Tab-separated table of C-alpha atoms in Angstrom:
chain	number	residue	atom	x	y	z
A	3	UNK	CA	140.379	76.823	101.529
A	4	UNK	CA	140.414	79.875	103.660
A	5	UNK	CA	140.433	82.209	101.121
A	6	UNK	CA	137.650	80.189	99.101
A	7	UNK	CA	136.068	80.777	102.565
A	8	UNK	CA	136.515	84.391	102.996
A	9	UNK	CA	135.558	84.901	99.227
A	10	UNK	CA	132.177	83.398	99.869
A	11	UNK	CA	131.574	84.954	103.337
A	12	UNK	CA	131.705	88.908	101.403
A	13	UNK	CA	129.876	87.622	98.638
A	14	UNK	CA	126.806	86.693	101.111
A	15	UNK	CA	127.486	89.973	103.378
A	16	UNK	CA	125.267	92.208	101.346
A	17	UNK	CA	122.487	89.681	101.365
A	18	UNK	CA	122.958	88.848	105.393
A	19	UNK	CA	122.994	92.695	106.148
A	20	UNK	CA	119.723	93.201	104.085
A	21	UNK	CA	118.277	89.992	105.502
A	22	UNK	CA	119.110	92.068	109.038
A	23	UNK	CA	118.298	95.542	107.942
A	24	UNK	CA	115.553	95.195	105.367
A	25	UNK	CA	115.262	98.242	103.204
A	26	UNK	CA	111.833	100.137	103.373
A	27	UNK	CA	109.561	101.249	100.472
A	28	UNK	CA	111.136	104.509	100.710
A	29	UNK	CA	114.599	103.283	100.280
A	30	UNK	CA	113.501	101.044	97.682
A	31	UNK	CA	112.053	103.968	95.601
A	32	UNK	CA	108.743	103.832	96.528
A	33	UNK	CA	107.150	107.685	97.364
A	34	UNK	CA	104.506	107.822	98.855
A	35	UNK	CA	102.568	111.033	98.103
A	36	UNK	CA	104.399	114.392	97.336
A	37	UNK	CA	105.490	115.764	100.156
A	38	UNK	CA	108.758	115.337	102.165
A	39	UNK	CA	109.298	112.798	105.021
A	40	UNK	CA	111.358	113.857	107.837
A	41	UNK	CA	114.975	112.539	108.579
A	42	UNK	CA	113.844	109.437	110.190
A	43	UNK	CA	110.750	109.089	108.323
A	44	UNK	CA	108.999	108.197	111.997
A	45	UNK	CA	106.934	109.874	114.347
A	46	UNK	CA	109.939	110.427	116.237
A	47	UNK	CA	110.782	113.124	113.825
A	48	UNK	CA	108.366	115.335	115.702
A	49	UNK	CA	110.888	117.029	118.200
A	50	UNK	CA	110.377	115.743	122.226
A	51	UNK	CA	108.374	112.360	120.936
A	52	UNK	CA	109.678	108.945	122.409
A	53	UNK	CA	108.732	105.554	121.227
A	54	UNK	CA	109.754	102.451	123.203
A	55	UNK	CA	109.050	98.501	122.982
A	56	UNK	CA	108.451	95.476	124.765
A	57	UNK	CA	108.184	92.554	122.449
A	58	UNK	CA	106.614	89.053	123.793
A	59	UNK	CA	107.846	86.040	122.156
A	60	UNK	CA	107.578	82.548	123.891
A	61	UNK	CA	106.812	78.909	122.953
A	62	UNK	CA	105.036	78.588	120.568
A	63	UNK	CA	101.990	80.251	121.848
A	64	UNK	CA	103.087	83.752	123.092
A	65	UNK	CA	102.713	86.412	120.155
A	66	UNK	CA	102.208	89.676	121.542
A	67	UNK	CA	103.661	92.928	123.475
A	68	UNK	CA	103.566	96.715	124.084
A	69	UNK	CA	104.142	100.306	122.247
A	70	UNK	CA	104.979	103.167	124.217
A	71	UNK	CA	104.241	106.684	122.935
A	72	UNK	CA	105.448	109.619	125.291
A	73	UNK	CA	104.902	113.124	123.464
A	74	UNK	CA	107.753	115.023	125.479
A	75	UNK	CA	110.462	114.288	127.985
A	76	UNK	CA	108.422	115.871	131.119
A	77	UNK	CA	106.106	115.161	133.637
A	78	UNK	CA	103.195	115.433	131.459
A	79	UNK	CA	100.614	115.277	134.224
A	80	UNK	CA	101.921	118.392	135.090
A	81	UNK	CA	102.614	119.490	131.582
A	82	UNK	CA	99.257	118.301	129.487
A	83	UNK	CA	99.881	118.298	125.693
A	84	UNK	CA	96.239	119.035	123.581
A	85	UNK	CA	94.605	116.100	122.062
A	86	UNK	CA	91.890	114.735	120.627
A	87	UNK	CA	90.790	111.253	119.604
A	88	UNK	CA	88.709	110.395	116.189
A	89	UNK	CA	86.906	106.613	116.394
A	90	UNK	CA	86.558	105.690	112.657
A	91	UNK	CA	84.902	102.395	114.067
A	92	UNK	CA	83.951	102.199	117.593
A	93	UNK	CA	84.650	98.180	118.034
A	94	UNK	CA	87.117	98.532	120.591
A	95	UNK	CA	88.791	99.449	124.105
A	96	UNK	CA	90.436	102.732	123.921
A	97	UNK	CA	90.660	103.613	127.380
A	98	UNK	CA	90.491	107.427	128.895
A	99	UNK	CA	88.565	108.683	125.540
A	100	UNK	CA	85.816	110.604	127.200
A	101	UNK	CA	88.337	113.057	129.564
A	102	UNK	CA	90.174	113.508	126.372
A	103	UNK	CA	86.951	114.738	124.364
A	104	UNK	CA	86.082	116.955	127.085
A	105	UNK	CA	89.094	118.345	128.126
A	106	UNK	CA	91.232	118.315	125.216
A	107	UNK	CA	94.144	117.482	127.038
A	108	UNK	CA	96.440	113.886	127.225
A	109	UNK	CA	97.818	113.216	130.258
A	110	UNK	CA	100.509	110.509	130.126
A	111	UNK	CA	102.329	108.250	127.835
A	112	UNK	CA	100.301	106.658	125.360
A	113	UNK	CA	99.899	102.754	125.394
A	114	UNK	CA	99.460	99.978	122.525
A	115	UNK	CA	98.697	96.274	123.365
A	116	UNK	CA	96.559	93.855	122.760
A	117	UNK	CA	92.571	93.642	123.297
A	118	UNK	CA	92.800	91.418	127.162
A	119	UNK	CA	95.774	93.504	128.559
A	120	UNK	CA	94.272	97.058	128.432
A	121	UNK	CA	94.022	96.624	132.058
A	122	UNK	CA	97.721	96.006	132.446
A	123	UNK	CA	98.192	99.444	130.710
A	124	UNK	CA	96.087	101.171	132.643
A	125	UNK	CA	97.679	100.213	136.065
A	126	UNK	CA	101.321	100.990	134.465
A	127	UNK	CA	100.444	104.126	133.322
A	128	UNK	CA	98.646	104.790	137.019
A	129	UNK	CA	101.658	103.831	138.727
A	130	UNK	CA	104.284	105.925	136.273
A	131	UNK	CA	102.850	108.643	136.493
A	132	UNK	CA	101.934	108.513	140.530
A	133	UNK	CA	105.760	107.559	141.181
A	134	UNK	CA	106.760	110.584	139.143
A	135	UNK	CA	108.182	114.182	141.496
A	136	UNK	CA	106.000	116.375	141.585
A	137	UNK	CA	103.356	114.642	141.501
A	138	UNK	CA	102.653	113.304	145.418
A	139	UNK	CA	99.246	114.841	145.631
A	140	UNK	CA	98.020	113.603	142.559
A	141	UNK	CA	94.849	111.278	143.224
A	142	UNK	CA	93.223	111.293	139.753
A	143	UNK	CA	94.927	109.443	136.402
A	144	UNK	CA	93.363	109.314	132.817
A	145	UNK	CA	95.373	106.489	130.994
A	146	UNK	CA	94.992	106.221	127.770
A	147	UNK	CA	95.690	102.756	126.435
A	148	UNK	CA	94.809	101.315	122.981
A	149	UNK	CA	94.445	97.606	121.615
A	150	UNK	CA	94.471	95.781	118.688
A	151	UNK	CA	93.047	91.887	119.014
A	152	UNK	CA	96.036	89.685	118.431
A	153	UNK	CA	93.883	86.279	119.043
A	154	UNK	CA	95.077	84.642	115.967
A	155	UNK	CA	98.395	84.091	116.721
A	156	UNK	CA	98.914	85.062	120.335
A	157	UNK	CA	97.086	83.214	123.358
A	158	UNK	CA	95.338	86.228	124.192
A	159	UNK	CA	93.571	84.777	126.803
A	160	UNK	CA	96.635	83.593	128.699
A	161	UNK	CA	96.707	87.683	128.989
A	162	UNK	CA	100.688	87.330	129.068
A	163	UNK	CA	101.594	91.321	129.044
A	164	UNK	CA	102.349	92.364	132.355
A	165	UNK	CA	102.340	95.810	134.108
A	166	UNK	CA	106.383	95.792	134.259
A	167	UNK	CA	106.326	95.047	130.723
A	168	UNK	CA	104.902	98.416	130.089
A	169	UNK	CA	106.497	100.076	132.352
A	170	UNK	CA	109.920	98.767	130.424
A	171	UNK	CA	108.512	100.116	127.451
A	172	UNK	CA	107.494	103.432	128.727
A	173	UNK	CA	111.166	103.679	130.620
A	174	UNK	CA	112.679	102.542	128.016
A	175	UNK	CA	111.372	105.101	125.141
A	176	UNK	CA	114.084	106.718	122.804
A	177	UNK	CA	113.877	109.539	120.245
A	178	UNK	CA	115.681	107.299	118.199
A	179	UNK	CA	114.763	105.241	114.972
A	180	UNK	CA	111.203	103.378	115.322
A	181	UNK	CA	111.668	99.403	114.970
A	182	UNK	CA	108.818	98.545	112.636
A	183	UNK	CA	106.966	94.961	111.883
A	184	UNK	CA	106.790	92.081	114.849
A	185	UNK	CA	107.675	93.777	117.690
A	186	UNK	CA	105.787	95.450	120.406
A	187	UNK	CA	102.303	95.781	120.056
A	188	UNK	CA	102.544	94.645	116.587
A	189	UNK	CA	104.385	91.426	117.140
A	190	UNK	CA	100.628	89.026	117.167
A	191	UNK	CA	99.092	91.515	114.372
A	192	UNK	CA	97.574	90.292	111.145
A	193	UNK	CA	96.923	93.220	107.809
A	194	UNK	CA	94.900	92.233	104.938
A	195	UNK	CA	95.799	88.713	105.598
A	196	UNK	CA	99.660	89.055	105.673
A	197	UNK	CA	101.505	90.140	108.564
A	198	UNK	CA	101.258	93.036	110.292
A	199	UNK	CA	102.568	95.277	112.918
A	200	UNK	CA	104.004	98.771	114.086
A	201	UNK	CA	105.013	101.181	111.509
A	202	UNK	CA	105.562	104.606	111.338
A	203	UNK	CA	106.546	107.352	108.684
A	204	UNK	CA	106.433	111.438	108.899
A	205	UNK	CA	106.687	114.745	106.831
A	206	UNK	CA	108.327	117.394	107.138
A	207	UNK	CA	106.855	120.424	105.621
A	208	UNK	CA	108.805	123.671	103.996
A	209	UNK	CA	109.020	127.040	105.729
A	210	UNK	CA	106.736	127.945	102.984
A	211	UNK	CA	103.827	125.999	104.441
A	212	UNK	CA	104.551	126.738	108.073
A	213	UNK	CA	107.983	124.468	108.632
A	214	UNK	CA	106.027	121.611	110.937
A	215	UNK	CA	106.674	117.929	111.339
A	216	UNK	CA	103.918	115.668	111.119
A	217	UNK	CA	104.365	112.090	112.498
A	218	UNK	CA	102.738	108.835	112.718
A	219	UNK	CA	102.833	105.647	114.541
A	220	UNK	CA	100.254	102.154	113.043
A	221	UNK	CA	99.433	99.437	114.902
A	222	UNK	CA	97.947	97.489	111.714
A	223	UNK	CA	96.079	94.619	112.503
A	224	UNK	CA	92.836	94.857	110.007
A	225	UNK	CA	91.729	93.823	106.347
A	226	UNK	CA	90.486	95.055	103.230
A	227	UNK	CA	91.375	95.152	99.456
A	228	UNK	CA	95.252	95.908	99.647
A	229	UNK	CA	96.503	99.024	97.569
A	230	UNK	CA	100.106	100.378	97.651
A	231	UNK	CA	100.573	103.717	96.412
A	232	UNK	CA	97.542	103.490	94.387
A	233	UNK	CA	98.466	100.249	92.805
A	234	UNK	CA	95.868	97.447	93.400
A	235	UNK	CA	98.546	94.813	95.406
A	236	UNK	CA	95.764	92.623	96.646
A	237	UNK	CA	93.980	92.051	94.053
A	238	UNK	CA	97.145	91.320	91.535
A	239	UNK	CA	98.200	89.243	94.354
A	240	UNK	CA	94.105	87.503	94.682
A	241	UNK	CA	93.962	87.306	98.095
A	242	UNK	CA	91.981	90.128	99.831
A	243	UNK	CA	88.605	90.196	102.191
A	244	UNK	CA	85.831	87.973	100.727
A	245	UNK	CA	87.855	86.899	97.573
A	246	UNK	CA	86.945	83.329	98.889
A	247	UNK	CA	83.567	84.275	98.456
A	248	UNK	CA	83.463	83.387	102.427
A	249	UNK	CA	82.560	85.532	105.382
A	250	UNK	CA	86.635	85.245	106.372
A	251	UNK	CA	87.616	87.042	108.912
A	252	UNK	CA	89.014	91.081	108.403
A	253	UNK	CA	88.442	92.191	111.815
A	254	UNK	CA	90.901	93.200	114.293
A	255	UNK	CA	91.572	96.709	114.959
A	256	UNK	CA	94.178	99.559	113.329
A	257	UNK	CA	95.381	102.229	115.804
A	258	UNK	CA	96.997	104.823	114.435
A	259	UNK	CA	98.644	107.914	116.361
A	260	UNK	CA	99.663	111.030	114.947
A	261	UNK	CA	101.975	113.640	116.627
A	262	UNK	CA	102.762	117.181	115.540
A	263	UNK	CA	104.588	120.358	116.431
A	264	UNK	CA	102.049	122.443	114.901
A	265	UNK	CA	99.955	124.755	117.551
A	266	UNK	CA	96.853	122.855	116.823
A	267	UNK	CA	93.824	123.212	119.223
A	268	UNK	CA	92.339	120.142	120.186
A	269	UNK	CA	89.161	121.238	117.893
A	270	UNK	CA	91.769	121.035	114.526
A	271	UNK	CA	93.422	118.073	116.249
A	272	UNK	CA	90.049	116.405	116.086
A	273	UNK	CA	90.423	117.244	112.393
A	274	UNK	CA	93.604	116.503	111.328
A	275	UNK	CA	92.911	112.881	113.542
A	276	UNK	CA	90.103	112.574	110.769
A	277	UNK	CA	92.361	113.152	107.694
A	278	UNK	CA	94.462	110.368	108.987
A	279	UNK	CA	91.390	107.835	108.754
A	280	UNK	CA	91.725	108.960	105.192
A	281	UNK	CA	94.974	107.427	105.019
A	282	UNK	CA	94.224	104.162	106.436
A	283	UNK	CA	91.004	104.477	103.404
A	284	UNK	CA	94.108	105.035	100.706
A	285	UNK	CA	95.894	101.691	101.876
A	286	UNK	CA	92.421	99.613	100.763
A	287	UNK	CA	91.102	99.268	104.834
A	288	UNK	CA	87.600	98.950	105.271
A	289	UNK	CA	87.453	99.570	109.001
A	290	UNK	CA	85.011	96.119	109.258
A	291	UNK	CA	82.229	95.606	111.372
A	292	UNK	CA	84.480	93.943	114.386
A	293	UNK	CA	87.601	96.194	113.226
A	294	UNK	CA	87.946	99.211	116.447
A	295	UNK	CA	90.094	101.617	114.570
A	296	UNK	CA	90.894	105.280	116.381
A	297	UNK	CA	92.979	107.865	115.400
A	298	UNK	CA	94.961	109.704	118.636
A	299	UNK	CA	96.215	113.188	118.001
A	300	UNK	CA	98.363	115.912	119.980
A	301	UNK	CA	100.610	118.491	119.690
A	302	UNK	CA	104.028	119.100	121.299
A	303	UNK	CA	104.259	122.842	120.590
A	304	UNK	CA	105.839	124.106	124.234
A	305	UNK	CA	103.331	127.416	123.717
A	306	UNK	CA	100.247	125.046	124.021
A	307	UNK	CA	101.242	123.021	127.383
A	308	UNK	CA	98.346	122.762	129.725
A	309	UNK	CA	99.731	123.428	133.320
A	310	UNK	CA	98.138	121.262	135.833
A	311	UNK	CA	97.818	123.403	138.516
A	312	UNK	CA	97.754	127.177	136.358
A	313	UNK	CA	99.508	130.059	137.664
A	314	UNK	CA	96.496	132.810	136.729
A	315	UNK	CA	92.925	132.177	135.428
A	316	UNK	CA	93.141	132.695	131.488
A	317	UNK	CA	95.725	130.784	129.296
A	318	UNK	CA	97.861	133.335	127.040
A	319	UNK	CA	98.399	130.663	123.655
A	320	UNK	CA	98.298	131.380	120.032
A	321	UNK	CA	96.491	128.543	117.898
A	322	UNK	CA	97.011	128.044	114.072
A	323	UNK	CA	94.392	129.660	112.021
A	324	UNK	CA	92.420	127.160	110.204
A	325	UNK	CA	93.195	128.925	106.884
A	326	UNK	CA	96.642	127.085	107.782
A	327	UNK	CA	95.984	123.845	108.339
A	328	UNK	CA	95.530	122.146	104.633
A	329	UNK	CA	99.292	121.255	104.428
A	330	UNK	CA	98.883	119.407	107.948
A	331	UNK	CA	95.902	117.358	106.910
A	332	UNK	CA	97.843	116.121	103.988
A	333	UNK	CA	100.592	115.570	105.736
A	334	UNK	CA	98.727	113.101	108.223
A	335	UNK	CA	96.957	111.458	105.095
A	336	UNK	CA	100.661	110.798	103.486
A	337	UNK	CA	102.226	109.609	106.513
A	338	UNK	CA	99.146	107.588	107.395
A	339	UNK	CA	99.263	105.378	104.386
A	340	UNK	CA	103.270	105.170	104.242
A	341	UNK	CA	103.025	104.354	108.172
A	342	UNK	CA	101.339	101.201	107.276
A	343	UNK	CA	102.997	100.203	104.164
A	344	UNK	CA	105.883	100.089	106.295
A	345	UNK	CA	104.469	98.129	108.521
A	346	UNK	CA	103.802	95.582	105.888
A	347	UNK	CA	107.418	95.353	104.759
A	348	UNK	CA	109.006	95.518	107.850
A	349	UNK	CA	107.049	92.384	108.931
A	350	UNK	CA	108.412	88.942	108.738
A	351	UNK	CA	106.488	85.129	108.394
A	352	UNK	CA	105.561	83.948	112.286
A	353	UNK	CA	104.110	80.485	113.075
A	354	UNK	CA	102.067	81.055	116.408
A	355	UNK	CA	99.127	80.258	118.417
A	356	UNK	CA	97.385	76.421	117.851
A	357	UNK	CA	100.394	76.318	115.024
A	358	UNK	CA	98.696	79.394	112.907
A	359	UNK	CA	101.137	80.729	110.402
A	360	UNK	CA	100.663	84.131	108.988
A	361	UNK	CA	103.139	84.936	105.865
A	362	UNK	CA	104.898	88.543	104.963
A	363	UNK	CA	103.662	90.087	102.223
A	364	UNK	CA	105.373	88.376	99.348
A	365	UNK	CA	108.155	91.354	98.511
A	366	UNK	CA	109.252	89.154	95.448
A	367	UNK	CA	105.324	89.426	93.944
A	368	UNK	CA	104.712	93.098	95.278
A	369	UNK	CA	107.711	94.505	93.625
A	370	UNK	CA	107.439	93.379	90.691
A	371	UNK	CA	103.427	94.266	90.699
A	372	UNK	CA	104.784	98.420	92.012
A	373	UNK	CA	107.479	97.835	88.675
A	374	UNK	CA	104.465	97.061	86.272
A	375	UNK	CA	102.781	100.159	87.707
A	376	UNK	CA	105.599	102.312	87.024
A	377	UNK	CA	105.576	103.448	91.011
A	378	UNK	CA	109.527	101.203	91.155
């Protein structure tokens, strides 16, 4: 009997460990566009980026959490990183835009949450970067926080993300692998009527085109007409906006964040920020009336840090020349549309708020769909 047992047990491994560890499309065969990811295929493949968590699960009511972005390992008050910010569509609260657009410069970490606790983020970004050395005399912060509306399945209004919470996730950030699906600021998300959530994906370009890493990070959470790689998922599948011929809800929001160690001004990051829209485009998205999507960009290149408090008048830098830049904006466009593909897989079935269930995308339709298509 114990053997019988043991016999079983290593003939269900494989399928617990996948259950645990679900492959992504990549690893599955699926390549997204032509260029190479990096070795992590996440926007922690862009050297100095940290991404941290703090997922909110409770009752059955409770759907939602925080993402954590932090471009380098420094005080980055007192070492600003360029940046620029792209709104696709304006519908939503992306805090500390303006100071970005006119100064070209990020500040602090960069926060995801959901639509009611953008508040939260701002105070825990305030109080990081106040309680950081150096930085005593400080009496101005620009927080940049970001939000995606997780209503349908978390009880937004219960506003259950706390300041702590994102100051966990900030504290807690690792240049590790990037847990993708329900967790953090994806955990209450909803994409193209399946679930969605965080994912991220990157490329790595040859020493031919320059050698940089371009990385991105989705917080998917809006509808459209599904496509994967080209391949028309949603409508295969019949279930995409309007197919019910009904006004049914796609809104809700897609932030997407895109890191590089490119010298990129924050004019070109402004562009590249726009090729990444492009991506979201590729996916199906159709940025609806009620869906806020933005694009955040900045680069990590050590030549282009912004001091705070500058040691002589002019800034000595060397920018890429625009002739150069191409391979980047494909990059972002690839990584884009992988980042949220990702997202899609990594995401599991969740029953939440008022009893609302929102299913994964069916893997055992999709696949066979991406087989039929010759992209599997």
């Amino acid at each position: 009997m114990q053997k019988l047992f043991v016999i079983v047990l290593f003939s269900i491994f494989p399928a617990l460990l996948m259950a645990q560890n679900p492959l992504r499309p990549r690893e599955m065969g699926l390549k997204i566009g032509v260029l190479p990811a990096g070795a992590m295929n996440a926007i922690t493949d862009v050297p100095g980026v940290k991404v941290g968590h703090k997922t909110l699960i409770s009752g059955e009511s409770v759907r939602t959490g925080v993402t954590a972005i932090l471009p380098h390992d420094g005080n980055l008050f007192q070492s600003k990183v360029p940046a620029a910010v792209f709104a696709g569509n304006g519908f939503g609260k992306l805090s500390g835009t303006t100071q970005i657009d006119e100064l070209g410069t990020l500040e602090g970490p960069l926060i995801l949450t959901n639509t009611l606790n953008v508040a939260e983020g701002i105070q825990a970004v305030i109080e990081h970067t106040l309680a950081q050395k150096g930085n005593e005399m400080v009496q101005s912060v620009n927080a940049v926080v970001g939000e995606t509306n997780d209503g349908n399945l978390n009880d937004i209004r219960g506003r259950h993300v706390k300041k702590e919470d994102i100051l966990y996730a900030i504290r807690s950030a690792s240049a590790g692998p990037v847990t993708e699906g329900n967790v953090g600021a994806g955990t209450g998300t909803v994409c193209f009527g399946y679930k969605g959530g965080i994912g991220t994906s990157s490329r790595k370009l040859p020493q031919s085109l320059g050698g940089y890493t371009i990385g991105v990070l989705v917080q998917t959470n809006f509808g459209g007409v599904l496509q994967i790689d080209g391949v028309p998922v949603g409508e295969e599948l019949g279930k995409f906006s309007f197919s019910d011929k009904l006004l049914n809800n796609v809104d809700g929001s897609c932030m997407i964040v895109v890191a590089t160690d490119a010298p990129l001004d924050a004019r070109n990051l402004e562009r590249l920020a726009k090729r990444a829209f492009m991506g979201m485009a590729k996916t199906g998205g159709i940025a609806s009336n009620g869906s806020g999507d933005y694009v955040i960009a900045f680069s990590t290149a050590e030549s282009l840090r912004i001091p705070h408090q500058p040691a002589q008048p002019v800034i000595q830098s060397g920018y890429l020349h625009n002739d150069f830049t191409s391979q980047l904006f494909m990059s972002a466009i690839e990584a884009t549309e992988e980042a949220i593909i990702n997202s899609l897989f990594a995401a599991k079935t969740i029953t939440g708020n008022n009893g609302r269930k929102i299913e994964a995308l069916p893997l055992d339709k999709v696949i066979p769909i991406l087989k039929k298509y010759n992209r599997l």
